[in-house]
Amino acid sequence: MIEQNESEESLRPALYVVATPLGNLGDLSPRAFHVLSAADVVLAEDTRRSGQLFHRLGIPAHGFVSFHEHNEDARTAHVIETLQEGKSVALISDAGTPLMSDPGFTLVRECRREGLDVVPVPGASAPLTALSASGIPPLPFTFLGFLPRKVSEQKRLFATHGATGATLVFFERKNRLMESLALAHECLGARDVCVCRELTKAHEDFINGNLAELDSLEVPLLGEFTIVVGPPSKNERATQDEVCALLEREREAGGKPRQLARRVADQVQGWSSKDVYALLNSL
């Protein structure tokens, strides 16, 4: 028997983190429909866009409050007060699961600190949707969110996470897509890639290739993109830049040089702890 956490009439006082469809309206769960219909307040990134979504889903639009990256800190205290008054609050993003590159972390953290209930209502998630159909190893994977705007910060991000051997998943905007893929090739080498476009929508597209062969990828620069970059091949040695980035991170964690070298060697391909120690001493 499936346990019902909420009654059909009302919701208990809590923050409900609700996943909404990426594109296909059929992906909204019955539970999410009920929560969004019954919540006293609905926190939305774009209230106009969410109002249109509710209309298409047949949910009465009510209690919308704008909640986005520019006002999250200011709105959090008010939402906490609303929850303490015994009301139910649903948090949604423009599409997919909230907090995955969308606002909400500050609010969830404060709810936990205040001892208020936070209830996940799972559903569509672009990173998991892309991984499930990309044909690239799904585990382990690291989700990077939207890439930073500065090239130097992108390089640092790729160097740090590229050295771990995990599949990388990130979002990118159409006007920066090809430049970011070229930078990924420069930093990560010739890895498999899948450009996932317009997930669950009418023009959904999965474009597979290799970062070393970007010129052969025919990518329509329309819609929204989730990128999946595969792990290095087993015989591919991590670059010195990748190892240096990991050393910098491990230094912050503390420990003696040989301990640092062992920790880094466990995370990279083709480097022994002796190799890493020698590099550390040369820096």
PDB file of C-alpha atoms in Angstrom:
ATOM      1  CA  MET A   1       0.000   0.000   0.000  1.00  0.00           C
ATOM      2  CA  ILE A   2       1.304   3.484  -0.850  1.00  0.00           C
ATOM      3  CA  GLU A   3       1.410   5.719   2.200  1.00  0.00           C
ATOM      4  CA  GLN A   4      -0.368   9.026   1.793  1.00  0.00           C
ATOM      5  CA  ASN A   5       1.523  11.782   3.618  1.00  0.00           C
ATOM      6  CA  GLU A   6      -1.080  14.478   3.035  1.00  0.00           C
ATOM      7  CA  SER A   7      -4.846  14.300   3.267  1.00  0.00           C
ATOM      8  CA  GLU A   8      -7.009  15.220   0.321  1.00  0.00           C
ATOM      9  CA  GLU A   9      -8.465  18.149   2.267  1.00  0.00           C
ATOM     10  CA  SER A  10      -5.509  20.023   3.716  1.00  0.00           C
ATOM     11  CA  LEU A  11      -1.773  20.061   4.268  1.00  0.00           C
ATOM     12  CA  ARG A  12       0.066  20.088   7.548  1.00  0.00           C
ATOM     13  CA  PRO A  13       2.208  23.187   8.221  1.00  0.00           C
ATOM     14  CA  ALA A  14       5.480  22.643   6.347  1.00  0.00           C
ATOM     15  CA  LEU A  15       7.655  23.837   3.502  1.00  0.00           C
ATOM     16  CA  TYR A  16       6.936  21.575   0.518  1.00  0.00           C
ATOM     17  CA  VAL A  17       9.746  21.459  -2.055  1.00  0.00           C
ATOM     18  CA  VAL A  18       7.792  20.552  -5.188  1.00  0.00           C
ATOM     19  CA  ALA A  19       9.191  19.395  -8.532  1.00  0.00           C
ATOM     20  CA  THR A  20       7.320  20.687 -11.580  1.00  0.00           C
ATOM     21  CA  PRO A  21       7.526  19.469 -15.200  1.00  0.00           C
ATOM     22  CA  LEU A  22      10.524  20.311 -17.375  1.00  0.00           C
ATOM     23  CA  GLY A  23       8.187  20.528 -20.346  1.00  0.00           C
ATOM     24  CA  ASN A  24       5.788  17.592 -20.521  1.00  0.00           C
ATOM     25  CA  LEU A  25       2.843  18.382 -18.253  1.00  0.00           C
ATOM     26  CA  GLY A  26       2.173  14.667 -17.795  1.00  0.00           C
ATOM     27  CA  ASP A  27       5.247  14.482 -15.568  1.00  0.00           C
ATOM     28  CA  LEU A  28       3.547  16.305 -12.689  1.00  0.00           C
ATOM     29  CA  SER A  29       2.729  13.705 -10.033  1.00  0.00           C
ATOM     30  CA  PRO A  30      -0.751  13.466  -8.464  1.00  0.00           C
ATOM     31  CA  ARG A  31       0.842  14.253  -5.106  1.00  0.00           C
ATOM     32  CA  ALA A  32       2.472  17.411  -6.475  1.00  0.00           C
ATOM     33  CA  PHE A  33      -0.879  18.437  -7.996  1.00  0.00           C
ATOM     34  CA  HIS A  34      -2.562  18.105  -4.603  1.00  0.00           C
ATOM     35  CA  VAL A  35       0.150  19.998  -2.739  1.00  0.00           C
ATOM     36  CA  LEU A  36       0.136  22.886  -5.210  1.00  0.00           C
ATOM     37  CA  SER A  37      -3.673  23.022  -5.108  1.00  0.00           C
ATOM     38  CA  ALA A  38      -3.874  23.021  -1.312  1.00  0.00           C
ATOM     39  CA  ALA A  39      -0.854  25.096  -0.200  1.00  0.00           C
ATOM     40  CA  ASP A  40      -1.595  28.420   1.473  1.00  0.00           C
ATOM     41  CA  VAL A  41       1.378  30.067  -0.249  1.00  0.00           C
ATOM     42  CA  VAL A  42       3.296  29.171  -3.408  1.00  0.00           C
ATOM     43  CA  LEU A  43       6.833  30.560  -3.721  1.00  0.00           C
ATOM     44  CA  ALA A  44       7.728  30.950  -7.396  1.00  0.00           C
ATOM     45  CA  GLU A  45      10.741  32.270  -9.310  1.00  0.00           C
ATOM     46  CA  ASP A  46       8.517  33.950 -11.887  1.00  0.00           C
ATOM     47  CA  THR A  47       4.923  34.353 -10.698  1.00  0.00           C
ATOM     48  CA  ARG A  48       3.637  35.123 -14.204  1.00  0.00           C
ATOM     49  CA  ARG A  49       5.245  32.017 -15.674  1.00  0.00           C
ATOM     50  CA  SER A  50       4.033  29.894 -12.768  1.00  0.00           C
ATOM     51  CA  GLY A  51       0.537  31.310 -13.163  1.00  0.00           C
ATOM     52  CA  GLN A  52       0.550  30.163 -16.785  1.00  0.00           C
ATOM     53  CA  LEU A  53       1.745  26.706 -15.717  1.00  0.00           C
ATOM     54  CA  PHE A  54      -1.019  26.420 -13.122  1.00  0.00           C
ATOM     55  CA  HIS A  55      -3.576  27.433 -15.748  1.00  0.00           C
ATOM     56  CA  ARG A  56      -2.347  24.740 -18.141  1.00  0.00           C
ATOM     57  CA  LEU A  57      -2.415  22.153 -15.342  1.00  0.00           C
ATOM     58  CA  GLY A  58      -5.886  23.152 -14.173  1.00  0.00           C
ATOM     59  CA  ILE A  59      -4.691  24.290 -10.731  1.00  0.00           C
ATOM     60  CA  PRO A  60      -6.345  27.429  -9.322  1.00  0.00           C
ATOM     61  CA  ALA A  61      -3.711  30.176  -9.093  1.00  0.00           C
ATOM     62  CA  HIS A  62      -3.564  31.422  -5.520  1.00  0.00           C
ATOM     63  CA  GLY A  63      -1.121  32.721  -2.949  1.00  0.00           C
ATOM     64  CA  PHE A  64       1.784  33.351  -5.328  1.00  0.00           C
ATOM     65  CA  VAL A  65       4.822  35.087  -3.817  1.00  0.00           C
ATOM     66  CA  SER A  66       7.898  35.836  -5.926  1.00  0.00           C
ATOM     67  CA  PHE A  67      10.991  34.041  -4.632  1.00  0.00           C
ATOM     68  CA  HIS A  68      14.148  34.233  -6.728  1.00  0.00           C
ATOM     69  CA  GLU A  69      17.923  34.577  -6.393  1.00  0.00           C
ATOM     70  CA  HIS A  70      17.718  38.352  -5.947  1.00  0.00           C
ATOM     71  CA  ASN A  71      15.213  38.353  -3.075  1.00  0.00           C
ATOM     72  CA  GLU A  72      15.689  34.963  -1.383  1.00  0.00           C
ATOM     73  CA  ASP A  73      17.637  36.342   1.575  1.00  0.00           C
ATOM     74  CA  ALA A  74      15.127  39.139   2.153  1.00  0.00           C
ATOM     75  CA  ARG A  75      12.073  36.882   1.808  1.00  0.00           C
ATOM     76  CA  THR A  76      13.309  33.983   3.938  1.00  0.00           C
ATOM     77  CA  ALA A  77      12.496  35.566   7.319  1.00  0.00           C
ATOM     78  CA  HIS A  78       8.944  36.324   6.181  1.00  0.00           C
ATOM     79  CA  VAL A  79       8.439  32.760   4.948  1.00  0.00           C
ATOM     80  CA  ILE A  80       9.712  31.409   8.279  1.00  0.00           C
ATOM     81  CA  GLU A  81       7.115  33.562  10.066  1.00  0.00           C
ATOM     82  CA  THR A  82       4.393  32.273   7.727  1.00  0.00           C
ATOM     83  CA  LEU A  83       5.329  28.668   8.558  1.00  0.00           C
ATOM     84  CA  GLN A  84       5.419  29.429  12.285  1.00  0.00           C
ATOM     85  CA  GLU A  85       1.866  30.750  11.972  1.00  0.00           C
ATOM     86  CA  GLY A  86       0.821  27.228  10.952  1.00  0.00           C
ATOM     87  CA  LYS A  87       0.486  27.732   7.217  1.00  0.00           C
ATOM     88  CA  SER A  88       1.661  25.464   4.404  1.00  0.00           C
ATOM     89  CA  VAL A  89       4.140  26.801   1.832  1.00  0.00           C
ATOM     90  CA  ALA A  90       5.063  25.216  -1.504  1.00  0.00           C
ATOM     91  CA  LEU A  91       8.365  26.094  -3.169  1.00  0.00           C
ATOM     92  CA  ILE A  92       8.661  25.656  -6.940  1.00  0.00           C
ATOM     93  CA  SER A  93      11.181  26.691  -9.584  1.00  0.00           C
ATOM     94  CA  ASP A  94      10.425  27.620 -13.177  1.00  0.00           C
ATOM     95  CA  ALA A  95      10.892  23.947 -14.114  1.00  0.00           C
ATOM     96  CA  GLY A  96      12.209  20.774 -12.498  1.00  0.00           C
ATOM     97  CA  THR A  97      13.328  20.257  -8.917  1.00  0.00           C
ATOM     98  CA  PRO A  98      13.943  23.370  -6.795  1.00  0.00           C
ATOM     99  CA  LEU A  99      17.458  24.084  -5.466  1.00  0.00           C
ATOM    100  CA  MET A 100      19.094  22.373  -8.472  1.00  0.00           C
ATOM    101  CA  SER A 101      20.639  25.654  -9.726  1.00  0.00           C
ATOM    102  CA  ASP A 102      17.505  27.428  -8.473  1.00  0.00           C
ATOM    103  CA  PRO A 103      16.728  29.398  -5.290  1.00  0.00           C
ATOM    104  CA  GLY A 104      15.711  27.691  -2.071  1.00  0.00           C
ATOM    105  CA  PHE A 105      18.806  26.474  -0.239  1.00  0.00           C
ATOM    106  CA  THR A 106      18.902  29.392   2.200  1.00  0.00           C
ATOM    107  CA  LEU A 107      15.231  28.895   3.026  1.00  0.00           C
ATOM    108  CA  VAL A 108      15.515  25.130   3.512  1.00  0.00           C
ATOM    109  CA  ARG A 109      18.572  25.573   5.728  1.00  0.00           C
ATOM    110  CA  GLU A 110      16.785  28.135   7.903  1.00  0.00           C
ATOM    111  CA  CYS A 111      13.725  25.893   8.202  1.00  0.00           C
ATOM    112  CA  ARG A 112      15.941  23.082   9.442  1.00  0.00           C
ATOM    113  CA  ARG A 113      17.630  25.405  11.933  1.00  0.00           C
ATOM    114  CA  GLU A 114      14.235  26.543  13.229  1.00  0.00           C
ATOM    115  CA  GLY A 115      12.943  22.983  13.548  1.00  0.00           C
ATOM    116  CA  LEU A 116      10.292  23.467  10.851  1.00  0.00           C
ATOM    117  CA  ASP A 117       9.217  20.593   8.624  1.00  0.00           C
ATOM    118  CA  VAL A 118      10.600  20.424   5.065  1.00  0.00           C
ATOM    119  CA  VAL A 119       8.799  17.923   2.849  1.00  0.00           C
ATOM    120  CA  PRO A 120      10.224  16.916  -0.553  1.00  0.00           C
ATOM    121  CA  VAL A 121       7.716  16.233  -3.310  1.00  0.00           C
ATOM    122  CA  PRO A 122       9.985  14.649  -5.941  1.00  0.00           C
ATOM    123  CA  GLY A 123       9.544  14.580  -9.680  1.00  0.00           C
ATOM    124  CA  ALA A 124      11.244  15.863 -12.800  1.00  0.00           C
ATOM    125  CA  SER A 125      14.946  16.769 -12.589  1.00  0.00           C
ATOM    126  CA  ALA A 126      16.964  17.845 -15.609  1.00  0.00           C
ATOM    127  CA  PRO A 127      20.334  16.403 -14.447  1.00  0.00           C
ATOM    128  CA  LEU A 128      18.864  12.953 -13.733  1.00  0.00           C
ATOM    129  CA  THR A 129      16.735  13.004 -16.882  1.00  0.00           C
ATOM    130  CA  ALA A 130      19.813  13.771 -18.990  1.00  0.00           C
ATOM    131  CA  LEU A 131      21.910  11.097 -17.284  1.00  0.00           C
ATOM    132  CA  SER A 132      19.244   8.436 -17.726  1.00  0.00           C
ATOM    133  CA  ALA A 133      19.156   8.756 -21.528  1.00  0.00           C
ATOM    134  CA  SER A 134      22.606  10.094 -22.484  1.00  0.00           C
ATOM    135  CA  GLY A 135      24.378   6.766 -22.926  1.00  0.00           C
ATOM    136  CA  ILE A 136      27.226   8.040 -20.730  1.00  0.00           C
ATOM    137  CA  PRO A 137      28.149   6.286 -17.438  1.00  0.00           C
ATOM    138  CA  PRO A 138      25.757   7.694 -14.821  1.00  0.00           C
ATOM    139  CA  LEU A 139      27.784   6.838 -11.719  1.00  0.00           C
ATOM    140  CA  PRO A 140      29.551   8.475 -10.106  1.00  0.00           C
ATOM    141  CA  PHE A 141      28.501  11.885 -11.340  1.00  0.00           C
ATOM    142  CA  THR A 142      29.006  15.481 -10.243  1.00  0.00           C
ATOM    143  CA  PHE A 143      26.415  18.162 -10.947  1.00  0.00           C
ATOM    144  CA  LEU A 144      28.013  21.567 -11.543  1.00  0.00           C
ATOM    145  CA  GLY A 145      24.873  23.642 -12.086  1.00  0.00           C
ATOM    146  CA  PHE A 146      25.280  26.607 -14.436  1.00  0.00           C
ATOM    147  CA  LEU A 147      28.911  27.250 -15.321  1.00  0.00           C
ATOM    148  CA  PRO A 148      30.460  30.476 -13.995  1.00  0.00           C
ATOM    149  CA  ARG A 149      30.603  33.394 -16.402  1.00  0.00           C
ATOM    150  CA  LYS A 150      34.356  33.992 -16.061  1.00  0.00           C
ATOM    151  CA  VAL A 151      36.625  31.719 -18.110  1.00  0.00           C
ATOM    152  CA  SER A 152      39.143  31.536 -15.251  1.00  0.00           C
ATOM    153  CA  GLU A 153      36.451  30.243 -12.895  1.00  0.00           C
ATOM    154  CA  GLN A 154      35.257  27.714 -15.482  1.00  0.00           C
ATOM    155  CA  LYS A 155      38.802  26.406 -15.857  1.00  0.00           C
ATOM    156  CA  ARG A 156      39.164  26.070 -12.100  1.00  0.00           C
ATOM    157  CA  LEU A 157      35.845  24.221 -11.880  1.00  0.00           C
ATOM    158  CA  PHE A 158      36.738  21.779 -14.661  1.00  0.00           C
ATOM    159  CA  ALA A 159      40.207  21.192 -13.219  1.00  0.00           C
ATOM    160  CA  THR A 160      38.891  20.477  -9.730  1.00  0.00           C
ATOM    161  CA  HIS A 161      36.047  18.139 -10.675  1.00  0.00           C
ATOM    162  CA  GLY A 162      37.516  16.719 -13.870  1.00  0.00           C
ATOM    163  CA  ALA A 163      40.310  15.058 -11.914  1.00  0.00           C
ATOM    164  CA  THR A 164      37.936  12.902  -9.866  1.00  0.00           C
ATOM    165  CA  GLY A 165      37.002  10.600 -12.742  1.00  0.00           C
ATOM    166  CA  ALA A 166      33.270  11.273 -12.368  1.00  0.00           C
ATOM    167  CA  THR A 167      30.811  12.081 -15.132  1.00  0.00           C
ATOM    168  CA  LEU A 168      30.102  15.824 -15.127  1.00  0.00           C
ATOM    169  CA  VAL A 169      26.665  17.354 -15.663  1.00  0.00           C
ATOM    170  CA  PHE A 170      26.032  21.064 -16.109  1.00  0.00           C
ATOM    171  CA  PHE A 171      23.632  23.602 -17.591  1.00  0.00           C
ATOM    172  CA  GLU A 172      24.621  26.109 -20.243  1.00  0.00           C
ATOM    173  CA  ARG A 173      22.943  28.891 -22.181  1.00  0.00           C
ATOM    174  CA  LYS A 174      22.704  28.671 -25.948  1.00  0.00           C
ATOM    175  CA  ASN A 175      24.847  31.761 -26.578  1.00  0.00           C
ATOM    176  CA  ARG A 176      27.762  30.292 -24.603  1.00  0.00           C
ATOM    177  CA  LEU A 177      27.347  26.598 -25.379  1.00  0.00           C
ATOM    178  CA  MET A 178      29.997  26.000 -28.027  1.00  0.00           C
ATOM    179  CA  GLU A 179      32.601  28.165 -26.277  1.00  0.00           C
ATOM    180  CA  SER A 180      32.048  26.255 -23.034  1.00  0.00           C
ATOM    181  CA  LEU A 181      32.337  22.895 -24.782  1.00  0.00           C
ATOM    182  CA  ALA A 182      35.598  24.022 -26.388  1.00  0.00           C
ATOM    183  CA  LEU A 183      36.902  25.058 -22.968  1.00  0.00           C
ATOM    184  CA  ALA A 184      35.805  21.702 -21.534  1.00  0.00           C
ATOM    185  CA  HIS A 185      37.883  20.005 -24.238  1.00  0.00           C
ATOM    186  CA  GLU A 186      40.880  22.183 -23.389  1.00  0.00           C
ATOM    187  CA  CYS A 187      40.605  21.383 -19.680  1.00  0.00           C
ATOM    188  CA  LEU A 188      39.340  17.785 -19.713  1.00  0.00           C
ATOM    189  CA  GLY A 189      40.650  16.303 -22.931  1.00  0.00           C
ATOM    190  CA  ALA A 190      38.898  14.045 -25.439  1.00  0.00           C
ATOM    191  CA  ARG A 191      35.906  12.841 -23.451  1.00  0.00           C
ATOM    192  CA  ASP A 192      32.506  11.607 -24.573  1.00  0.00           C
ATOM    193  CA  VAL A 193      29.797  14.240 -24.428  1.00  0.00           C
ATOM    194  CA  CYS A 194      26.044  14.343 -24.807  1.00  0.00           C
ATOM    195  CA  VAL A 195      24.277  17.642 -25.470  1.00  0.00           C
ATOM    196  CA  CYS A 196      20.737  17.199 -24.160  1.00  0.00           C
ATOM    197  CA  ARG A 197      18.345  19.775 -25.573  1.00  0.00           C
ATOM    198  CA  GLU A 198      14.740  20.621 -24.674  1.00  0.00           C
ATOM    199  CA  LEU A 199      14.309  17.685 -22.284  1.00  0.00           C
ATOM    200  CA  THR A 200      10.787  16.135 -22.288  1.00  0.00           C
ATOM    201  CA  LYS A 201       9.565  18.741 -24.793  1.00  0.00           C
ATOM    202  CA  ALA A 202       8.365  18.257 -28.367  1.00  0.00           C
ATOM    203  CA  HIS A 203      11.830  18.913 -29.835  1.00  0.00           C
ATOM    204  CA  GLU A 204      13.811  16.874 -27.290  1.00  0.00           C
ATOM    205  CA  ASP A 205      17.217  15.989 -28.687  1.00  0.00           C
ATOM    206  CA  PHE A 206      20.242  13.978 -27.498  1.00  0.00           C
ATOM    207  CA  ILE A 207      23.390  14.777 -29.496  1.00  0.00           C
ATOM    208  CA  ASN A 208      26.277  12.424 -28.748  1.00  0.00           C
ATOM    209  CA  GLY A 209      29.898  12.910 -29.719  1.00  0.00           C
ATOM    210  CA  ASN A 210      33.343  13.659 -28.339  1.00  0.00           C
ATOM    211  CA  LEU A 211      34.805  16.919 -27.062  1.00  0.00           C
ATOM    212  CA  ALA A 212      37.704  16.433 -29.478  1.00  0.00           C
ATOM    213  CA  GLU A 213      35.308  16.460 -32.435  1.00  0.00           C
ATOM    214  CA  LEU A 214      33.112  19.479 -31.744  1.00  0.00           C
ATOM    215  CA  ASP A 215      33.158  20.554 -35.389  1.00  0.00           C
ATOM    216  CA  SER A 216      31.221  17.406 -36.279  1.00  0.00           C
ATOM    217  CA  LEU A 217      28.490  18.024 -33.701  1.00  0.00           C
ATOM    218  CA  GLU A 218      25.367  19.480 -35.272  1.00  0.00           C
ATOM    219  CA  VAL A 219      23.744  21.305 -32.369  1.00  0.00           C
ATOM    220  CA  PRO A 220      20.710  23.541 -33.012  1.00  0.00           C
ATOM    221  CA  LEU A 221      21.308  26.529 -30.747  1.00  0.00           C
ATOM    222  CA  LEU A 222      17.699  26.733 -29.633  1.00  0.00           C
ATOM    223  CA  GLY A 223      16.066  25.910 -26.318  1.00  0.00           C
ATOM    224  CA  GLU A 224      17.564  24.832 -23.006  1.00  0.00           C
ATOM    225  CA  PHE A 225      20.654  22.648 -22.649  1.00  0.00           C
ATOM    226  CA  THR A 226      21.902  20.088 -20.154  1.00  0.00           C
ATOM    227  CA  ILE A 227      25.407  18.798 -20.889  1.00  0.00           C
ATOM    228  CA  VAL A 228      26.756  15.405 -19.846  1.00  0.00           C
ATOM    229  CA  VAL A 229      30.541  14.897 -20.108  1.00  0.00           C
ATOM    230  CA  GLY A 230      31.806  11.378 -19.576  1.00  0.00           C
ATOM    231  CA  PRO A 231      34.705  10.301 -17.346  1.00  0.00           C
ATOM    232  CA  PRO A 232      38.246  10.010 -18.716  1.00  0.00           C
ATOM    233  CA  SER A 233      39.157   6.729 -20.354  1.00  0.00           C
ATOM    234  CA  LYS A 234      40.858   4.293 -18.003  1.00  0.00           C
ATOM    235  CA  ASN A 235      44.247   4.819 -19.591  1.00  0.00           C
ATOM    236  CA  GLU A 236      43.972   8.614 -19.654  1.00  0.00           C
ATOM    237  CA  ARG A 237      46.244  10.314 -17.134  1.00  0.00           C
ATOM    238  CA  ALA A 238      44.906  13.319 -15.262  1.00  0.00           C
ATOM    239  CA  THR A 239      46.558  16.566 -16.276  1.00  0.00           C
ATOM    240  CA  GLN A 240      48.952  18.401 -13.979  1.00  0.00           C
ATOM    241  CA  ASP A 241      46.474  21.285 -13.759  1.00  0.00           C
ATOM    242  CA  GLU A 242      43.772  18.898 -12.523  1.00  0.00           C
ATOM    243  CA  VAL A 243      46.112  17.468  -9.891  1.00  0.00           C
ATOM    244  CA  CYS A 244      47.205  20.959  -8.787  1.00  0.00           C
ATOM    245  CA  ALA A 245      43.558  22.000  -8.380  1.00  0.00           C
ATOM    246  CA  LEU A 246      42.904  18.985  -6.163  1.00  0.00           C
ATOM    247  CA  LEU A 247      46.052  19.664  -4.145  1.00  0.00           C
ATOM    248  CA  GLU A 248      44.846  23.191  -3.511  1.00  0.00           C
ATOM    249  CA  ARG A 249      41.510  21.891  -2.274  1.00  0.00           C
ATOM    250  CA  GLU A 250      43.068  19.190  -0.089  1.00  0.00           C
ATOM    251  CA  ARG A 251      45.442  21.703   1.469  1.00  0.00           C
ATOM    252  CA  GLU A 252      42.401  23.512   2.833  1.00  0.00           C
ATOM    253  CA  ALA A 253      41.317  20.241   4.486  1.00  0.00           C
ATOM    254  CA  GLY A 254      44.687  20.032   6.260  1.00  0.00           C
ATOM    255  CA  GLY A 255      47.217  17.297   6.766  1.00  0.00           C
ATOM    256  CA  LYS A 256      50.888  16.539   6.181  1.00  0.00           C
ATOM    257  CA  PRO A 257      52.307  16.587   2.622  1.00  0.00           C
ATOM    258  CA  ARG A 258      52.381  12.808   2.257  1.00  0.00           C
ATOM    259  CA  GLN A 259      48.803  12.587   3.519  1.00  0.00           C
ATOM    260  CA  LEU A 260      47.757  15.191   0.938  1.00  0.00           C
ATOM    261  CA  ALA A 261      49.558  13.244  -1.782  1.00  0.00           C
ATOM    262  CA  ARG A 262      47.796   9.995  -0.876  1.00  0.00           C
ATOM    263  CA  ARG A 263      44.365  11.653  -0.787  1.00  0.00           C
ATOM    264  CA  VAL A 264      44.877  13.263  -4.177  1.00  0.00           C
ATOM    265  CA  ALA A 265      46.286  10.083  -5.748  1.00  0.00           C
ATOM    266  CA  ASP A 266      43.149   8.213  -4.673  1.00  0.00           C
ATOM    267  CA  GLN A 267      41.038  10.695  -6.678  1.00  0.00           C
ATOM    268  CA  VAL A 268      42.906  10.869  -9.992  1.00  0.00           C
ATOM    269  CA  GLN A 269      43.805   8.624 -12.886  1.00  0.00           C
ATOM    270  CA  GLY A 270      47.416   7.698 -13.618  1.00  0.00           C
ATOM    271  CA  TRP A 271      49.146   9.325 -10.620  1.00  0.00           C
ATOM    272  CA  SER A 272      50.726   7.466  -7.730  1.00  0.00           C
ATOM    273  CA  SER A 273      51.064   9.096  -4.326  1.00  0.00           C
ATOM    274  CA  LYS A 274      54.807   9.309  -5.041  1.00  0.00           C
ATOM    275  CA  ASP A 275      54.104  11.237  -8.260  1.00  0.00           C
ATOM    276  CA  VAL A 276      51.772  13.631  -6.476  1.00  0.00           C
ATOM    277  CA  TYR A 277      54.243  14.120  -3.617  1.00  0.00           C
ATOM    278  CA  ALA A 278      56.996  14.988  -6.094  1.00  0.00           C
ATOM    279  CA  LEU A 279      54.698  17.523  -7.791  1.00  0.00           C
ATOM    280  CA  LEU A 280      53.762  18.995  -4.438  1.00  0.00           C
ATOM    281  CA  ASN A 281      57.410  19.532  -3.547  1.00  0.00           C
ATOM    282  CA  SER A 282      58.067  21.219  -6.889  1.00  0.00           C
ATOM    283  CA  LEU A 283      55.358  23.851  -6.448  1.00  0.00           C
TER     284      LEU A 283
END
